[in-house]
Tab-separated table of C-alpha atoms in Angstrom:
chain	number	residue	atom	x	y	z
A	1	MET	CA	89.450	198.415	210.389
A	2	ALA	CA	86.253	200.572	211.010
A	3	HIS	CA	86.599	201.688	207.205
A	4	ARG	CA	86.773	197.760	206.358
A	5	ALA	CA	83.740	196.874	208.055
A	6	ILE	CA	81.768	200.006	206.332
A	7	THR	CA	82.784	199.237	203.015
A	8	SER	CA	81.794	194.974	203.169
A	9	PHE	CA	78.239	195.711	203.798
A	10	PRO	CA	77.796	197.025	200.542
A	11	SER	CA	78.490	193.495	198.922
A	12	LEU	CA	76.820	191.238	202.023
A	13	SER	CA	73.792	193.223	201.319
A	14	ILE	CA	74.048	192.724	197.777
A	15	LEU	CA	74.460	189.277	197.611
A	16	LEU	CA	70.955	188.499	199.987
A	17	THR	CA	69.750	190.728	197.269
A	18	SER	CA	70.705	188.414	194.282
A	19	LEU	CA	69.588	184.937	196.552
A	20	LEU	CA	66.132	186.067	196.826
A	21	SER	CA	66.566	186.383	193.693
A	22	PHE	CA	67.815	183.374	192.388
A	23	HIS	CA	65.252	181.869	195.340
A	24	ALA	CA	62.101	183.494	193.835
A	25	TYR	CA	62.786	182.393	190.170
A	26	LEU	CA	62.998	178.814	191.354
A	27	ALA	CA	59.566	179.275	193.078
A	28	ALA	CA	57.748	180.507	189.991
A	29	ALA	CA	59.454	177.883	187.530
A	30	ALA	CA	58.610	175.389	189.900
A	31	SER	CA	54.889	177.217	190.168
A	32	GLU	CA	55.675	177.137	186.482
A	33	GLN	CA	56.016	173.202	186.025
A	34	GLN	CA	53.390	172.685	187.671
A	35	PRO	CA	50.386	172.219	185.751
A	36	LEU	CA	52.299	170.815	183.277
A	37	LYS	CA	52.900	167.594	185.947
A	38	GLU	CA	48.956	167.915	186.244
A	39	GLN	CA	49.061	167.958	182.798
A	40	GLU	CA	50.614	164.341	182.338
A	41	LYS	CA	48.750	162.731	185.217
A	42	THR	CA	45.457	163.063	183.425
A	43	ALA	CA	46.718	162.558	179.921
A	44	TYR	CA	46.486	159.198	178.138
A	45	LYS	CA	49.832	157.298	176.839
A	46	ILE	CA	49.332	155.087	173.522
A	47	GLY	CA	47.576	151.735	173.944
A	48	GLN	CA	46.014	152.912	177.358
A	49	ALA	CA	42.131	151.929	177.832
A	50	ILE	CA	39.231	153.723	177.199
A	51	PRO	CA	35.917	153.057	178.564
A	52	VAL	CA	32.787	153.431	176.618
A	53	THR	CA	29.351	153.781	178.202
A	54	CYS	CA	26.331	154.758	176.281
A	55	LEU	CA	23.127	156.787	177.241
A	56	ASN	CA	20.313	154.413	179.582
A	57	ARG	CA	16.946	154.436	176.772
A	58	THR	CA	13.804	153.509	177.579
A	59	ILE	CA	11.904	150.350	175.575
A	60	ASP	CA	9.030	151.770	175.014
A	61	THR	CA	9.483	155.279	173.259
A	62	GLY	CA	13.403	155.008	173.579
A	63	GLU	CA	13.740	158.416	175.180
A	64	HIS	CA	16.678	158.804	177.667
A	65	ILE	CA	16.402	158.208	181.419
A	66	THR	CA	17.337	160.469	184.073
A	67	ASP	CA	18.187	159.847	187.773
A	68	GLU	CA	16.488	161.732	190.723
A	69	LEU	CA	18.558	164.512	189.858
A	70	GLY	CA	17.458	165.305	186.224
A	71	GLN	CA	20.593	163.694	185.460
A	72	LEU	CA	21.439	162.324	182.308
A	73	GLN	CA	21.735	158.038	182.803
A	74	TYR	CA	25.039	156.655	181.263
A	75	ILE	CA	25.935	153.201	181.759
A	76	ASP	CA	28.549	150.508	180.600
A	77	PHE	CA	28.811	149.928	176.440
A	78	PRO	CA	27.047	145.955	176.370
A	79	THR	CA	29.886	142.963	177.567
A	80	CYS	CA	32.176	141.675	174.350
A	81	SER	CA	32.764	138.077	175.000
A	82	GLU	CA	36.162	138.630	172.884
A	83	THR	CA	37.436	140.369	176.494
A	84	GLY	CA	34.688	139.518	179.050
A	85	ARG	CA	34.573	143.655	179.765
A	86	PRO	CA	32.424	146.318	178.128
A	87	LEU	CA	33.760	147.925	174.697
A	88	GLU	CA	37.433	149.007	175.388
A	89	LEU	CA	39.102	151.416	172.462
A	90	ALA	CA	43.337	151.720	173.156
A	91	PHE	CA	44.450	154.682	172.494
A	92	GLY	CA	46.397	155.932	169.814
A	93	VAL	CA	46.211	151.989	168.375
A	94	ASP	CA	45.229	151.566	165.086
A	95	LYS	CA	43.093	148.273	164.383
A	96	GLU	CA	39.780	145.964	163.913
A	97	ILE	CA	38.087	145.144	167.152
A	98	ASN	CA	35.324	142.579	167.156
A	99	CYS	CA	32.238	142.565	170.284
A	100	THR	CA	30.654	139.828	170.386
A	101	LEU	CA	27.308	140.529	172.172
A	102	ASP	CA	26.374	136.975	173.236
A	103	PHE	CA	22.573	136.905	173.942
A	104	ILE	CA	19.805	139.802	172.264
A	105	SER	CA	17.319	140.038	175.092
A	106	ASP	CA	14.546	140.845	174.413
A	107	PRO	CA	14.558	144.649	175.734
A	108	PHE	CA	18.228	145.048	173.810
A	109	PHE	CA	16.118	143.303	170.831
A	110	HIS	CA	13.565	146.859	170.323
A	111	LEU	CA	16.607	149.290	171.285
A	112	LEU	CA	18.382	148.025	167.999
A	113	GLU	CA	14.874	149.009	166.109
A	114	PHE	CA	15.070	152.028	167.597
A	115	TYR	CA	18.893	152.675	166.790
A	116	ILE	CA	17.663	151.431	163.047
A	117	HIS	CA	14.521	153.032	162.736
A	118	ASN	CA	17.035	155.809	163.504
A	119	ASP	CA	14.185	156.850	165.985
A	120	ALA	CA	16.589	157.035	168.754
A	121	PRO	CA	20.684	157.622	168.322
A	122	LEU	CA	23.078	154.965	169.856
A	123	THR	CA	24.750	157.583	171.941
A	124	CYS	CA	27.328	157.116	173.270
A	125	ARG	CA	30.815	159.133	175.075
A	126	ILE	CA	34.516	158.566	175.572
A	127	PRO	CA	36.530	160.315	178.592
A	128	THR	CA	38.456	163.441	177.018
A	129	ARG	CA	41.673	162.459	179.431
A	130	PRO	CA	42.196	159.408	181.543
A	131	LEU	CA	39.076	159.346	184.737
A	132	THR	CA	40.268	160.749	187.939
A	133	PRO	CA	38.636	158.429	190.898
A	134	ASP	CA	36.466	161.882	191.500
A	135	SER	CA	35.505	162.072	187.962
A	136	SER	CA	35.111	158.491	187.508
A	137	SER	CA	32.450	157.770	190.575
A	138	SER	CA	29.422	158.901	188.940
A	139	ILE	CA	27.690	157.687	185.905
A	140	ALA	CA	25.609	160.907	185.517
A	141	ILE	CA	27.416	163.816	183.313
A	142	PRO	CA	28.811	166.389	186.356
A	143	VAL	CA	27.640	169.790	186.265
A	144	ASP	CA	30.208	172.800	187.215
A	145	SER	CA	29.788	176.003	189.953
A	146	THR	CA	27.074	177.760	187.110
A	147	ASN	CA	24.814	174.411	186.387
A	148	ASN	CA	26.154	173.663	183.472
A	149	GLN	CA	26.411	169.983	181.947
A	150	VAL	CA	30.034	168.907	181.145
A	151	GLY	CA	29.342	166.163	179.780
A	152	ALA	CA	28.606	164.748	176.674
A	153	LEU	CA	26.346	166.978	175.764
A	154	GLY	CA	26.702	169.503	178.142
A	155	SER	CA	27.364	173.668	176.477
A	156	GLN	CA	31.195	172.507	177.937
A	157	SER	CA	32.044	169.329	176.831
A	158	THR	CA	35.468	169.286	178.489
A	159	LEU	CA	35.102	165.455	180.966
A	160	TYR	CA	33.493	163.521	177.956
A	161	THR	CA	33.831	163.621	174.345
A	162	PRO	CA	30.805	162.992	172.306
A	163	LEU	CA	30.692	159.198	170.236
A	164	VAL	CA	27.307	158.693	168.673
A	165	VAL	CA	27.316	155.732	166.620
A	166	ALA	CA	24.947	155.489	163.552
A	167	LEU	CA	24.266	152.016	162.988
A	168	THR	CA	21.892	150.952	160.114
A	169	GLY	CA	19.908	147.914	159.009
A	170	THR	CA	16.628	146.832	158.294
A	171	LEU	CA	13.937	146.239	160.301
A	172	GLN	CA	11.318	143.365	159.780
A	173	LEU	CA	8.064	142.051	161.470
A	174	SER	CA	10.046	138.918	162.808
A	175	HIS	CA	13.706	139.883	162.782
A	176	VAL	CA	16.640	143.184	161.823
A	177	HIS	CA	19.253	142.802	159.803
A	178	VAL	CA	22.382	144.997	161.719
A	179	ALA	CA	24.793	146.437	158.797
A	180	ASN	CA	27.287	145.142	162.123
A	181	TYR	CA	29.936	146.476	160.046
A	182	LEU	CA	31.475	149.841	161.282
A	183	ASN	CA	33.763	152.568	160.994
A	184	LEU	CA	34.861	154.060	164.494
A	185	LEU	CA	37.034	157.579	163.681
A	186	LEU	CA	39.231	159.044	166.768
A	187	HIS	CA	40.876	162.338	166.336
A	188	ALA	CA	43.982	163.573	168.960
A	189	ALA	CA	44.393	166.799	169.679
A	190	PRO	CA	47.493	168.015	168.844
A	191	LYS	CA	50.520	167.020	171.259
A	192	SER	CA	52.371	170.931	171.104
A	193	THR	CA	48.651	171.929	172.725
A	194	SER	CA	47.179	169.253	174.276
A	195	PRO	CA	49.336	165.591	174.299
A	196	GLY	CA	47.778	162.754	175.176
A	197	THR	CA	43.871	164.093	174.381
A	198	ILE	CA	40.740	162.968	172.403
A	199	ASP	CA	38.866	166.142	170.424
A	200	ALA	CA	36.627	164.243	168.689
A	201	ALA	CA	34.640	160.646	167.948
A	202	SER	CA	32.429	158.812	165.523
A	203	ALA	CA	31.450	155.337	164.344
A	204	TYR	CA	29.044	154.860	161.839
A	205	SER	CA	28.027	151.841	159.385
A	206	VAL	CA	29.425	150.283	156.144
A	207	SER	CA	28.020	148.233	153.283
A	208	SER	CA	24.853	147.754	154.977
A	209	GLY	CA	23.654	146.673	151.141
A	210	THR	CA	25.943	143.894	151.244
A	211	ARG	CA	27.858	143.530	154.669
A	212	HIS	CA	25.036	142.932	157.764
A	213	THR	CA	23.960	140.655	159.549
A	214	LYS	CA	20.475	138.955	160.826
A	215	VAL	CA	19.053	139.343	164.134
A	216	ILE	CA	16.302	138.222	166.145
A	217	ILE	CA	15.032	137.483	169.985
A	218	GLY	CA	17.818	135.160	171.682
A	219	ASP	CA	20.683	135.373	168.764
A	220	ALA	CA	24.572	136.312	169.248
A	221	LEU	CA	25.414	139.565	167.845
A	222	THR	CA	29.085	140.494	166.529
A	223	LEU	CA	29.845	144.196	165.568
A	224	HIS	CA	33.378	144.673	163.677
A	225	PHE	CA	34.663	147.876	164.520
A	226	SER	CA	37.626	149.377	161.875
A	227	VAL	CA	39.200	151.854	164.454
A	228	ARG	CA	40.724	154.421	162.890
A	229	TRP	CA	43.213	157.787	165.190
A	230	TYR	CA	44.080	160.285	163.683
A	231	PRO	CA	46.578	163.543	164.817
A	232	SER	CA	44.830	166.457	164.588
A	233	PRO	CA	40.954	167.623	164.035
A	234	VAL	CA	42.413	168.070	160.584
A	235	LEU	CA	41.381	165.302	157.287
A	236	PRO	CA	44.906	163.768	156.024
A	237	SER	CA	45.281	165.974	153.152
A	238	GLY	CA	45.644	163.758	149.630
A	239	TRP	CA	42.637	162.186	149.388
A	240	ALA	CA	41.146	162.776	145.697
A	241	GLY	CA	37.845	162.292	146.493
A	242	VAL	CA	34.782	160.390	144.505
A	243	GLY	CA	35.141	161.979	141.385
A	244	GLY	CA	39.075	163.050	141.538
A	245	HIS	CA	40.566	166.141	141.250
A	246	ILE	CA	43.084	167.609	138.478
A	247	PHE	CA	46.740	168.341	139.458
A	248	LEU	CA	49.242	169.427	137.902
A	249	SER	CA	51.210	165.811	137.903
A	250	THR	CA	47.752	164.523	136.189
A	251	LEU	CA	47.862	167.677	133.633
A	252	VAL	CA	51.462	166.905	132.718
A	253	TYR	CA	51.748	162.585	132.978
A	254	CYS	CA	48.250	163.513	130.072
A	255	LEU	CA	50.137	165.202	127.859
A	256	LEU	CA	53.575	163.512	128.238
A	257	SER	CA	51.235	160.017	127.199
A	258	ALA	CA	49.141	161.674	124.404
A	259	GLY	CA	52.552	163.260	122.593
A	260	ALA	CA	54.062	159.745	123.240
A	261	ALA	CA	50.983	157.775	121.637
A	262	THR	CA	51.322	160.531	118.658
A	263	ALA	CA	54.888	159.930	118.384
A	264	VAL	CA	54.447	155.860	118.179
A	265	CYS	CA	52.002	156.996	115.189
A	266	ILE	CA	53.915	159.035	113.175
A	267	ALA	CA	56.810	156.765	113.175
A	268	TYR	CA	54.272	153.700	112.114
A	269	PHE	CA	52.567	155.896	109.474
A	270	ARG	CA	56.029	156.938	108.141
A	271	GLY	CA	58.154	153.709	108.607
A	272	VAL	CA	55.603	150.773	107.585
A	273	ALA	CA	52.349	152.086	106.009
A	274	LEU	CA	53.014	154.475	104.233
A	275	PRO	CA	55.899	152.503	101.944
A	276	ARG	CA	53.635	149.454	101.819
A	277	ARG	CA	50.949	151.670	100.421
A	278	LEU	CA	53.322	153.198	97.939
A	279	GLN	CA	54.786	149.645	96.593
A	280	ARG	CA	51.340	148.837	96.017
A	281	TYR	CA	50.566	151.523	93.942
A	282	ALA	CA	53.513	151.241	91.852
A	283	LYS	CA	52.344	147.494	91.333
A	284	ASP	CA	49.125	148.575	89.827
A	285	LYS	CA	50.311	151.092	87.923
A	286	VAL	CA	52.892	148.270	86.256
A	287	GLY	CA	50.357	146.492	85.598
A	288	ASN	CA	47.788	148.646	83.576
A	289	GLY	CA	49.800	148.460	80.534
A	290	LEU	CA	53.145	150.327	81.494
A	291	GLY	CA	55.701	148.401	79.520
A	292	GLY	CA	53.839	145.449	80.384
A	293	TYR	CA	50.604	144.206	78.839
A	294	GLY	CA	46.713	145.244	78.796
A	295	TYR	CA	43.515	143.597	78.111
A	296	GLY	CA	41.549	143.629	74.850
A	297	ALA	CA	38.169	142.600	74.283
A	298	GLY	CA	37.205	139.202	76.017
A	299	GLY	CA	39.573	139.908	79.016
A	300	LEU	CA	41.957	138.040	76.895
A	301	PRO	CA	45.839	139.725	77.434
A	302	GLN	CA	47.373	141.382	74.277
A	303	HIS	CA	50.538	143.284	74.097
A	304	GLY	CA	50.914	147.491	74.922
A	305	ASN	CA	50.403	147.903	70.851
A	306	GLY	CA	47.328	145.907	70.258
A	307	THR	CA	48.597	143.265	68.786
A	308	ALA	CA	47.229	139.999	70.003
A	309	LYS	CA	49.399	137.341	71.819
A	310	ASN	CA	49.903	133.588	70.654
A	311	GLY	CA	48.280	134.821	67.355
A	312	TYR	CA	45.070	135.888	68.798
A	313	ALA	CA	43.900	138.733	67.040
A	314	GLY	CA	40.994	139.694	69.789
A	315	TYR	CA	37.527	140.981	68.527
A	316	GLY	CA	39.088	141.448	64.956
A	317	GLY	CA	40.457	138.888	63.454
A	318	TYR	CA	41.522	135.358	63.635
A	319	GLY	CA	44.418	133.009	63.036
A	320	TYR	CA	47.873	132.188	64.858
A	321	GLY	CA	50.746	134.637	64.545
A	322	VAL	CA	51.441	137.792	65.063
A	323	SER	CA	48.884	140.194	63.647
A	324	THR	CA	48.182	143.754	63.090
A	325	GLY	CA	44.564	143.636	64.526
A	326	THR	CA	42.649	143.893	60.807
A	327	GLY	CA	41.628	140.258	61.025
A	328	LYS	CA	41.336	137.894	57.624
A	329	ARG	CA	39.889	139.031	54.709
A	330	ASP	CA	38.108	137.673	51.921
């Protein structure tokens, strides 16, 4: 009995060691999954709204405004009459967005002049990830422990992604022409590394010479945004550019087209044009005296042997009947 009790202790110790190892494995797996769960909580879902805020600027010089701590101030994008809210984007959704500003005030009109004249850019930003209550409580760009800005213009741009709107147009003495059709391009980070994250963004006016609107103080201004999303920081391949590129398929197509055109031309020449020319050449030879009629003096037809037709002897003879061409002798 004593021997059995002694031999059971090694089995019990092995069992306890296995249980402790399994518990440690579960704890390590749970700790590894925790950052993933936190990352999923701070990732955009398809169609989730993305707020747009822009730098607050003075109307006198266009300089950006800072708070009492010297931090840049961001304010909401002007309210769109279509939604009753400031401009918002939908994550991962390509669509056309109209944002109508019902009333262009005098201060905002002067800011439009700065934007169009490129004295001060329309600098905006969007959250790289969904904002938490802590990060969205302040309009100013937050700073980290080393006093580095982590916002749109900081050295560590992680919290916000810059969105500079290149608004173009023409300035006049009493009004401005605003190119109000804009392309808005956004790049999402790859799903394999940072799902639901914005990597880059940009907006710019297009067709400023034809698609613009006249604006004076008190008018309404409609901005037409054509929003397109890209699933990675890399632009899609296959773009031929303005001048185009020569690909192997294009070269083969040109060679095949040239060969087909050559074959058609040869077939037409040998089957249609050449027989017609030979037939015409043969008729001309026959009509020039090969076994037929020739032409004598005066352009009258005569036989090939020089005798006149219908008795007319031509230049050397008179009378009717067949003549030898010597004419009448005295």
